[in-house]
């Protein structure tokens, strides 16, 4: 009887598991189908502007659910938009001329351009250039040839840049052999696109910014082309002259040539060809290497002396390589926190006399660098300056050195008791013809711009100020002593500190600074200008607001008209739920914490749903979505029966410096003292959020945080999935971890290690690792597994073969994660 009972249980359990698996698979398939449908149902989307060259005309196109792509022309005075032309008649005319079926809602127009002073438009379609008179509705071939450009020398590692601007590249093969054509994606992977026989021309429809490579049949690369917004014609001859930059080794007066050879530095008289060795002590471990920098008067030369430190190597095993049966051992360089690093220091030579002289330098002000770069000479050759970032990232200096004496001084210094956010906020721009420079700093608690007197070594002017941040300088122009900058800001919108807003800053003098906001709506913005910058197109959105596109004046940012507002009505009729924005106070009871709440499409307010947090708390950025999206992985997870939340707690970036500093030597915190009260506050007014069932999942730094939730906050979180986590910051890559945990490695690293708290584990845990992870050492997860086993803990461990970083995002990993969360949180 006992044996039969046991056999029965053995049969029943797998059947039950299969039934659960099938339920999850079906829910995931349904979610995937729903996402595709929602994307299709978004109306009035994919706005694209087409300007006349002189800014006098604007035609835009949008995708309408009922009508396909439609074109409208804007009255630039009133902002009123009307149909740009009769699309039915144009489709008919194109069809008659090409003997193809052309639909009015899917016109194959590429590089459309309104013609100045005429009711016509020009465009490329069906392999030809055309002109359409929108008044007479007449179509003519446009014999204006595509702009002819020379191909570039093939870059060693070309990559396409992302773009949604369709264009055309015409390639003529003028070699004697077949021309092999390849398109290069954004990751640098080349994909074959056939061949072009000799003397023939092919048309390739592509996107602006995409790179095309051309090789001979033997595989030798001959040329490359980066597509432009307008169609271009390129002739490949096999003889490409690369644009050769000025040789930095040649002195400005042309008399001398400096070069590095066999780890030493040599100086050659270009008239006599006589060569003088400037150094003799260079070696493989201490070479003279890198760029050379001449003073403008050609009397001084700066080179670099490098102390080479062999980088740590790690080994991983590929258990199941596709090309052989036996495993492969893979070894690669991977420096970790605390490792010795290769460093360099400047070496100065005085060449003003007949005999070159080494100028002795004291490196006390720039000792132990993480990095030294941005070396520049002042125009009068009185000093060279460079940027020094000290190891540990608590001191950053602009250093100045006098070439005759070697006297070294601090031009500008930034210090922090925690960290300087060098990787995200370092920005410096030397003003033309001046020792002055522009500089970004958080010294007042927010990231702002300063004008620095590079001779006196003092701040001349704080250009921007306030409880907001300069996020990025997109463009800078100098003319007639005036400096104009286009900047992205965060926090100018008082309703949301993470919304990107744009401003123009004009610096005429330190007493004459004008800041003009170019955007003002309550959303996350992108902008583009007309060719002459008379007008701007501002598009903004929020997770709960589909894109809105506005026409604004380029000079002062004032609104002319709202052009298009995307419509989610059809999506909502099919159950789409906009993410809900929610704000609650953080750990201090004062600071606002912002996040989103995602509900399933079949949401029933009378039911109770488990709460699932997606976490990534890396201090290098913020991570709650700010733009509209018809569908995302967070929506897909909610479809499995969860209320999904996403928020940014203290320690993440781009709020105040104090907000950011919470991460200092404290990555295990992950903002949980803000996250937990935020979730509790949301549940107070949302009874359908069941806080007796709370889970969390994340990858990489989010994997570290997800496990930390069960180790330190297991009374609130009951289930966690941690994917490829950097569970011990001593095991992870050097730059990211030293940026927030500091140098030298101290006890704080151990205090933040998940492995050291294995005995604290509460709840249900699933750990993922990709056996080929080159981003986070897979041993980081293995060591946590060992610690949990040593502590006698029960958990699920899922190594994914042939997967790299983000193993839980593979189809298999995604399914295993979903079944684990659904089962333990009882969501379906």
CSV table of N, CA and C in Angstrom, one decimal, residues 482-613:
chain,number,residue,atom,x,y,z
A,482,UNK,N,30.9,85.3,-27.8
A,482,UNK,CA,29.7,84.8,-27.1
A,482,UNK,C,29.6,83.3,-27.2
A,483,UNK,N,29.1,82.7,-26.2
A,483,UNK,CA,29.0,81.2,-26.1
A,483,UNK,C,27.5,80.8,-26.0
A,484,UNK,N,27.1,80.0,-26.9
A,484,UNK,CA,25.7,79.5,-26.8
A,484,UNK,C,25.7,78.0,-26.7
A,485,UNK,N,24.9,77.5,-25.7
A,485,UNK,CA,24.8,76.1,-25.4
A,485,UNK,C,23.3,75.6,-25.4
A,486,UNK,N,23.1,74.5,-26.0
A,486,UNK,CA,21.8,73.8,-25.8
A,486,UNK,C,22.0,72.7,-24.8
A,487,UNK,N,21.2,72.8,-23.7
A,487,UNK,CA,21.4,71.8,-22.6
A,487,UNK,C,20.2,71.1,-22.3
A,488,UNK,N,20.4,69.8,-21.9
A,488,UNK,CA,19.3,69.0,-21.3
A,488,UNK,C,19.3,69.2,-19.8
A,489,UNK,N,18.2,69.4,-19.2
A,489,UNK,CA,18.1,69.6,-17.8
A,489,UNK,C,17.2,68.5,-17.2
A,490,UNK,N,17.4,68.2,-15.9
A,490,UNK,CA,16.5,67.4,-15.1
A,490,UNK,C,16.1,68.1,-13.9
A,491,UNK,N,14.8,68.3,-13.6
A,491,UNK,CA,14.3,68.9,-12.4
A,491,UNK,C,13.8,70.3,-12.7
A,492,UNK,N,13.8,70.8,-13.9
A,492,UNK,CA,13.2,72.1,-14.2
A,492,UNK,C,11.7,72.1,-14.1
A,493,UNK,N,11.2,70.9,-14.4
A,493,UNK,CA,9.7,70.7,-14.3
A,493,UNK,C,9.4,70.4,-12.8
A,494,UNK,N,8.7,71.4,-12.2
A,494,UNK,CA,8.4,71.2,-10.8
A,494,UNK,C,7.6,70.0,-10.4
A,495,UNK,N,6.9,69.4,-11.4
A,495,UNK,CA,6.0,68.3,-11.1
A,495,UNK,C,6.7,67.0,-11.1
A,496,UNK,N,8.0,66.9,-11.7
A,496,UNK,CA,8.7,65.7,-11.8
A,496,UNK,C,10.1,65.9,-12.0
A,497,UNK,N,11.0,65.5,-11.0
A,497,UNK,CA,12.4,65.8,-11.2
A,497,UNK,C,13.2,65.0,-12.2
A,498,UNK,N,12.5,64.0,-12.8
A,498,UNK,CA,13.2,63.2,-13.8
A,498,UNK,C,12.9,63.5,-15.2
A,499,UNK,N,12.0,64.5,-15.4
A,499,UNK,CA,11.6,64.9,-16.8
A,499,UNK,C,12.7,65.7,-17.4
A,500,UNK,N,13.0,65.3,-18.7
A,500,UNK,CA,14.0,66.0,-19.4
A,500,UNK,C,13.4,67.3,-20.1
A,501,UNK,N,14.0,68.4,-19.7
A,501,UNK,CA,13.6,69.7,-20.3
A,501,UNK,C,14.8,70.3,-21.0
A,502,UNK,N,14.6,71.2,-22.0
A,502,UNK,CA,15.7,71.8,-22.7
A,502,UNK,C,15.7,73.3,-22.5
A,503,UNK,N,16.9,73.8,-22.5
A,503,UNK,CA,17.1,75.2,-22.3
A,503,UNK,C,18.3,75.7,-23.2
A,504,UNK,N,18.3,76.9,-23.6
A,504,UNK,CA,19.4,77.6,-24.2
A,504,UNK,C,20.1,78.5,-23.3
A,505,UNK,N,21.4,78.4,-23.2
A,505,UNK,CA,22.2,79.3,-22.4
A,505,UNK,C,23.1,80.1,-23.3
A,506,UNK,N,23.0,81.4,-23.1
A,506,UNK,CA,23.9,82.3,-23.9
A,506,UNK,C,24.8,83.1,-22.9
A,507,UNK,N,26.1,82.9,-23.0
A,507,UNK,CA,27.0,83.5,-22.1
A,507,UNK,C,27.8,84.6,-23.0
A,508,UNK,N,27.4,85.9,-22.8
A,508,UNK,CA,28.1,87.0,-23.4
A,508,UNK,C,29.3,87.5,-22.7
A,509,UNK,N,29.2,87.4,-21.4
A,509,UNK,CA,30.2,87.8,-20.4
A,509,UNK,C,29.9,87.2,-19.1
A,510,UNK,N,30.8,87.3,-18.1
A,510,UNK,CA,30.4,86.8,-16.8
A,510,UNK,C,29.3,87.5,-16.2
A,511,UNK,N,29.0,88.7,-16.6
A,511,UNK,CA,27.9,89.5,-16.1
A,511,UNK,C,26.7,89.5,-17.0
A,512,UNK,N,26.7,88.8,-18.1
A,512,UNK,CA,25.7,88.8,-19.1
A,512,UNK,C,25.4,87.3,-19.5
A,513,UNK,N,24.5,86.7,-18.7
A,513,UNK,CA,24.1,85.3,-19.0
A,513,UNK,C,22.6,85.2,-19.1
A,514,UNK,N,22.1,84.6,-20.2
A,514,UNK,CA,20.7,84.5,-20.4
A,514,UNK,C,20.4,83.0,-20.6
A,515,UNK,N,19.4,82.6,-19.8
A,515,UNK,CA,18.9,81.2,-19.8
A,515,UNK,C,17.5,81.2,-20.3
A,516,UNK,N,17.2,80.5,-21.4
A,516,UNK,CA,15.9,80.5,-22.0
A,516,UNK,C,15.4,79.0,-22.0
A,517,UNK,N,14.2,78.8,-21.4
A,517,UNK,CA,13.6,77.5,-21.5
A,517,UNK,C,13.0,77.3,-22.9
A,518,UNK,N,13.3,76.2,-23.5
A,518,UNK,CA,12.8,75.9,-24.8
A,518,UNK,C,11.7,74.9,-24.8
A,519,UNK,N,11.5,74.2,-23.6
A,519,UNK,CA,10.3,73.3,-23.5
A,519,UNK,C,9.7,73.6,-22.1
A,520,UNK,N,8.4,73.4,-22.0
A,520,UNK,CA,7.8,73.7,-20.7
A,520,UNK,C,6.6,72.8,-20.3
A,521,UNK,N,6.2,71.9,-21.2
A,521,UNK,CA,5.1,71.0,-20.9
A,521,UNK,C,5.5,69.9,-19.9
A,522,UNK,N,4.5,69.3,-19.2
A,522,UNK,CA,4.8,68.4,-18.1
A,522,UNK,C,5.0,67.0,-18.6
A,523,UNK,N,6.2,66.8,-19.1
A,523,UNK,CA,6.6,65.5,-19.6
A,523,UNK,C,8.0,65.4,-20.0
A,524,UNK,N,8.5,64.2,-20.4
A,524,UNK,CA,9.9,64.0,-20.8
A,524,UNK,C,10.0,64.3,-22.3
A,525,UNK,N,11.0,65.2,-22.6
A,525,UNK,CA,11.1,65.9,-23.9
A,525,UNK,C,12.2,65.3,-24.8
A,526,UNK,N,12.0,65.4,-26.1
A,526,UNK,CA,13.0,65.5,-27.1
A,526,UNK,C,12.7,66.7,-28.0
A,527,UNK,N,13.8,67.2,-28.6
A,527,UNK,CA,13.5,68.3,-29.5
A,527,UNK,C,14.4,68.2,-30.7
A,528,UNK,N,13.9,68.8,-31.8
A,528,UNK,CA,14.7,68.9,-33.0
A,528,UNK,C,14.4,70.2,-33.7
A,529,UNK,N,15.4,70.8,-34.3
A,529,UNK,CA,15.3,72.1,-34.9
A,529,UNK,C,15.1,72.1,-36.4
A,530,UNK,N,14.5,73.1,-36.9
A,530,UNK,CA,14.5,73.2,-38.4
A,530,UNK,C,15.9,73.5,-38.8
A,531,UNK,N,16.2,73.4,-40.1
A,531,UNK,CA,17.6,73.6,-40.6
A,531,UNK,C,18.3,74.9,-40.1
A,532,UNK,N,17.5,76.0,-40.2
A,532,UNK,CA,18.0,77.3,-39.7
A,532,UNK,C,17.7,77.6,-38.3
A,533,UNK,N,17.2,76.7,-37.5
A,533,UNK,CA,16.8,76.9,-36.1
A,533,UNK,C,15.8,78.0,-35.9
A,534,UNK,N,15.0,78.3,-36.9
A,534,UNK,CA,13.9,79.2,-36.7
A,534,UNK,C,12.8,78.6,-35.8
A,535,UNK,N,12.7,77.3,-36.0
A,535,UNK,CA,11.6,76.6,-35.3
A,535,UNK,C,12.1,75.4,-34.6
A,536,UNK,N,11.4,74.9,-33.6
A,536,UNK,CA,11.7,73.7,-33.0
A,536,UNK,C,10.5,72.8,-32.9
A,537,UNK,N,10.7,71.5,-33.0
A,537,UNK,CA,9.7,70.5,-32.8
A,537,UNK,C,10.0,69.9,-31.4
A,538,UNK,N,9.1,70.0,-30.5
A,538,UNK,CA,9.2,69.4,-29.2
A,538,UNK,C,8.2,68.3,-29.0
A,539,UNK,N,8.7,67.1,-28.7
A,539,UNK,CA,7.8,66.0,-28.5
A,539,UNK,C,8.0,65.5,-27.0
A,540,UNK,N,6.9,65.4,-26.3
A,540,UNK,CA,7.0,65.0,-24.9
A,540,UNK,C,6.0,63.9,-24.6
A,541,UNK,N,6.3,63.1,-23.6
A,541,UNK,CA,5.4,62.0,-23.2
A,541,UNK,C,5.6,61.7,-21.7
A,542,UNK,N,4.8,60.9,-21.2
A,542,UNK,CA,5.0,60.3,-19.8
A,542,UNK,C,4.5,58.9,-19.9
A,543,UNK,N,4.8,58.1,-19.0
A,543,UNK,CA,4.3,56.7,-19.0
A,543,UNK,C,2.7,56.6,-19.1
A,544,UNK,N,2.1,57.7,-18.6
A,544,UNK,CA,0.6,57.7,-18.6
A,544,UNK,C,0.1,58.7,-19.7
A,545,UNK,N,1.0,59.2,-20.5
A,545,UNK,CA,0.6,60.2,-21.6
A,545,UNK,C,1.3,59.8,-22.9
A,546,UNK,N,0.5,59.4,-23.9
A,546,UNK,CA,1.2,59.1,-25.2
A,546,UNK,C,1.8,60.4,-25.8
A,547,UNK,N,2.7,60.3,-26.7
A,547,UNK,CA,3.5,61.4,-27.2
A,547,UNK,C,2.6,62.6,-27.7
A,548,UNK,N,3.0,63.8,-27.4
A,548,UNK,CA,2.4,65.0,-27.8
A,548,UNK,C,3.5,65.8,-28.5
A,549,UNK,N,3.3,66.2,-29.7
A,549,UNK,CA,4.2,66.9,-30.5
A,549,UNK,C,3.8,68.4,-30.7
A,550,UNK,N,4.7,69.3,-30.4
A,550,UNK,CA,4.4,70.7,-30.5
A,550,UNK,C,5.4,71.4,-31.5
A,551,UNK,N,4.8,72.5,-32.1
A,551,UNK,CA,5.7,73.4,-32.8
A,551,UNK,C,6.0,74.6,-32.0
A,552,UNK,N,7.2,74.9,-31.8
A,552,UNK,CA,7.6,76.1,-30.9
A,552,UNK,C,8.6,76.9,-31.7
A,553,UNK,N,8.7,78.2,-31.3
A,553,UNK,CA,9.7,79.1,-31.9
A,553,UNK,C,11.1,78.8,-31.4
A,554,UNK,N,12.0,78.7,-32.3
A,554,UNK,CA,13.4,78.3,-32.0
A,554,UNK,C,14.1,79.4,-31.1
A,555,UNK,N,13.7,80.6,-31.2
A,555,UNK,CA,14.4,81.7,-30.5
A,555,UNK,C,14.1,81.7,-29.0
A,556,UNK,N,12.8,81.6,-28.7
A,556,UNK,CA,12.4,81.7,-27.3
A,556,UNK,C,11.6,80.5,-26.7
A,557,UNK,N,11.4,79.5,-27.6
A,557,UNK,CA,10.7,78.3,-27.1
A,557,UNK,C,9.2,78.5,-27.0
A,558,UNK,N,8.7,79.6,-27.4
A,558,UNK,CA,7.3,79.9,-27.2
A,558,UNK,C,6.5,79.0,-28.1
A,559,UNK,N,5.3,78.6,-27.6
A,559,UNK,CA,4.4,77.6,-28.3
A,559,UNK,C,3.7,78.3,-29.4
A,560,UNK,N,3.8,77.7,-30.6
A,560,UNK,CA,3.0,78.1,-31.7
A,560,UNK,C,1.7,77.3,-31.7
A,561,UNK,N,1.8,75.9,-31.7
A,561,UNK,CA,0.6,75.1,-31.7
A,561,UNK,C,1.0,73.7,-31.3
A,562,UNK,N,0.0,72.9,-30.8
A,562,UNK,CA,0.2,71.5,-30.6
A,562,UNK,C,-0.2,70.9,-32.0
A,563,UNK,N,0.7,70.1,-32.5
A,563,UNK,CA,0.5,69.5,-33.8
A,563,UNK,C,-0.2,68.2,-33.8
A,564,UNK,N,0.3,67.3,-32.9
A,564,UNK,CA,-0.3,65.9,-32.9
A,564,UNK,C,-0.3,65.4,-31.4
A,565,UNK,N,-1.4,64.8,-31.1
A,565,UNK,CA,-1.4,64.1,-29.8
A,565,UNK,C,-1.8,62.6,-30.0
A,566,UNK,N,-0.9,61.7,-29.8
A,566,UNK,CA,-1.2,60.3,-30.0
A,566,UNK,C,-2.3,59.9,-29.2
A,567,UNK,N,-3.1,58.9,-29.7
A,567,UNK,CA,-4.4,58.5,-29.1
A,567,UNK,C,-4.3,57.0,-28.7
A,568,UNK,N,-4.7,56.8,-27.4
A,568,UNK,CA,-4.7,55.4,-26.8
A,568,UNK,C,-6.1,54.9,-26.7
A,569,UNK,N,-7.1,55.5,-27.3
A,569,UNK,CA,-8.5,55.1,-27.1
A,569,UNK,C,-8.7,53.6,-27.5
A,570,UNK,N,-8.2,53.3,-28.7
A,570,UNK,CA,-8.4,51.9,-29.1
A,570,UNK,C,-7.7,50.9,-28.2
A,571,UNK,N,-6.5,51.3,-27.7
A,571,UNK,CA,-5.8,50.4,-26.8
A,571,UNK,C,-6.6,50.2,-25.5
A,572,UNK,N,-7.2,51.3,-25.0
A,572,UNK,CA,-7.9,51.2,-23.7
A,572,UNK,C,-9.2,50.4,-23.9
A,573,UNK,N,-9.8,50.4,-25.1
A,573,UNK,CA,-11.0,49.5,-25.3
A,573,UNK,C,-10.6,48.1,-25.3
A,574,UNK,N,-9.3,47.7,-25.5
A,574,UNK,CA,-8.9,46.4,-25.5
A,574,UNK,C,-8.2,46.0,-24.2
A,575,UNK,N,-8.4,46.9,-23.2
A,575,UNK,CA,-8.0,46.6,-21.8
A,575,UNK,C,-6.7,47.2,-21.4
A,576,UNK,N,-6.0,48.0,-22.3
A,576,UNK,CA,-4.7,48.6,-21.9
A,576,UNK,C,-4.9,49.5,-20.7
A,577,UNK,N,-4.0,49.4,-19.7
A,577,UNK,CA,-4.0,50.2,-18.6
A,577,UNK,C,-2.7,51.0,-18.5
A,578,UNK,N,-2.8,52.3,-18.5
A,578,UNK,CA,-1.6,53.2,-18.4
A,578,UNK,C,-1.0,52.9,-17.0
A,579,UNK,N,0.3,52.9,-16.9
A,579,UNK,CA,1.0,52.8,-15.6
A,579,UNK,C,0.6,54.1,-14.8
A,580,UNK,N,0.4,53.8,-13.5
A,580,UNK,CA,0.0,54.9,-12.6
A,580,UNK,C,1.2,55.5,-11.9
A,581,UNK,N,1.4,56.8,-12.0
A,581,UNK,CA,2.5,57.4,-11.3
A,581,UNK,C,2.1,57.6,-9.8
A,582,UNK,N,3.0,57.4,-9.0
A,582,UNK,CA,2.7,57.5,-7.5
A,582,UNK,C,4.0,58.1,-6.8
A,583,UNK,N,3.7,59.0,-5.9
A,583,UNK,CA,4.8,59.7,-5.1
A,583,UNK,C,4.5,59.5,-3.6
A,584,UNK,N,5.5,59.2,-2.9
A,584,UNK,CA,5.4,59.0,-1.4
A,584,UNK,C,6.7,59.5,-0.8
A,585,UNK,N,6.7,59.7,0.5
A,585,UNK,CA,7.9,60.2,1.1
A,585,UNK,C,8.8,59.0,1.4
A,586,UNK,N,10.1,59.3,1.4
A,586,UNK,CA,11.1,58.3,1.6
A,586,UNK,C,11.5,58.2,3.1
A,587,UNK,N,12.6,57.6,3.4
A,587,UNK,CA,13.0,57.2,4.7
A,587,UNK,C,13.1,58.4,5.7
A,588,UNK,N,13.3,59.6,5.1
A,588,UNK,CA,13.4,60.8,6.0
A,588,UNK,C,12.1,61.5,6.3
A,589,UNK,N,11.1,61.0,5.7
A,589,UNK,CA,9.7,61.6,5.9
A,589,UNK,C,9.6,62.9,5.1
A,590,UNK,N,10.6,63.3,4.4
A,590,UNK,CA,10.6,64.6,3.7
A,590,UNK,C,10.7,64.5,2.2
A,591,UNK,N,11.6,63.6,1.7
A,591,UNK,CA,12.0,63.5,0.3
A,591,UNK,C,11.0,62.7,-0.5
A,592,UNK,N,10.6,63.2,-1.6
A,592,UNK,CA,9.6,62.6,-2.5
A,592,UNK,C,10.3,61.4,-3.2
A,593,UNK,N,9.7,60.3,-3.3
A,593,UNK,CA,10.2,59.1,-4.0
A,593,UNK,C,9.1,58.9,-5.1
A,594,UNK,N,9.6,58.7,-6.4
A,594,UNK,CA,8.7,58.6,-7.5
A,594,UNK,C,8.8,57.2,-8.1
A,595,UNK,N,7.6,56.7,-8.5
A,595,UNK,CA,7.6,55.4,-9.1
A,595,UNK,C,6.3,55.2,-9.9
A,596,UNK,N,6.2,54.0,-10.5
A,596,UNK,CA,5.1,53.6,-11.3
A,596,UNK,C,4.4,52.3,-10.8
A,597,UNK,N,3.1,52.2,-11.1
A,597,UNK,CA,2.4,51.0,-10.7
A,597,UNK,C,1.7,50.4,-12.0
A,598,UNK,N,2.0,49.2,-12.3
A,598,UNK,CA,1.5,48.5,-13.5
A,598,UNK,C,0.4,47.5,-13.1
A,599,UNK,N,-0.7,47.5,-13.8
A,599,UNK,CA,-1.8,46.6,-13.5
A,599,UNK,C,-2.0,45.7,-14.8
A,600,UNK,N,-2.5,44.5,-14.6
A,600,UNK,CA,-2.8,43.6,-15.7
A,600,UNK,C,-4.0,44.2,-16.5
A,601,UNK,N,-4.1,43.7,-17.8
A,601,UNK,CA,-5.2,44.2,-18.6
A,601,UNK,C,-6.6,43.8,-18.1
A,602,UNK,N,-6.6,42.6,-17.5
A,602,UNK,CA,-7.9,42.1,-16.9
A,602,UNK,C,-8.1,42.5,-15.5
A,603,UNK,N,-7.5,43.6,-15.1
A,603,UNK,CA,-7.5,44.0,-13.7
A,603,UNK,C,-8.9,44.1,-13.1
A,604,UNK,N,-9.1,43.6,-11.9
A,604,UNK,CA,-10.4,43.6,-11.2
A,604,UNK,C,-10.1,44.3,-9.9
A,605,UNK,N,-10.7,45.5,-9.6
A,605,UNK,CA,-10.4,46.2,-8.3
A,605,UNK,C,-10.9,45.4,-7.1
A,606,UNK,N,-11.8,44.4,-7.3
A,606,UNK,CA,-12.3,43.7,-6.2
A,606,UNK,C,-11.5,42.5,-5.8
A,607,UNK,N,-10.4,42.2,-6.6
A,607,UNK,CA,-9.6,41.1,-6.3
A,607,UNK,C,-8.3,41.6,-5.5
A,608,UNK,N,-7.6,40.7,-5.0
A,608,UNK,CA,-6.3,41.1,-4.4
A,608,UNK,C,-5.2,40.4,-5.2
A,609,UNK,N,-4.1,41.3,-5.5
A,609,UNK,CA,-3.0,40.8,-6.3
A,609,UNK,C,-1.7,40.9,-5.6
A,610,UNK,N,-0.8,39.9,-5.8
A,610,UNK,CA,0.5,40.0,-5.2
A,610,UNK,C,1.2,41.1,-5.9
A,611,UNK,N,2.2,41.7,-5.1
A,611,UNK,CA,3.0,42.8,-5.6
A,611,UNK,C,4.3,42.3,-5.9
A,612,UNK,N,4.8,42.8,-7.1
A,612,UNK,CA,6.1,42.3,-7.6
A,612,UNK,C,6.9,43.6,-8.0
A,613,UNK,N,8.1,43.7,-7.4
A,613,UNK,CA,8.9,44.9,-7.7
A,613,UNK,C,10.1,44.5,-8.6
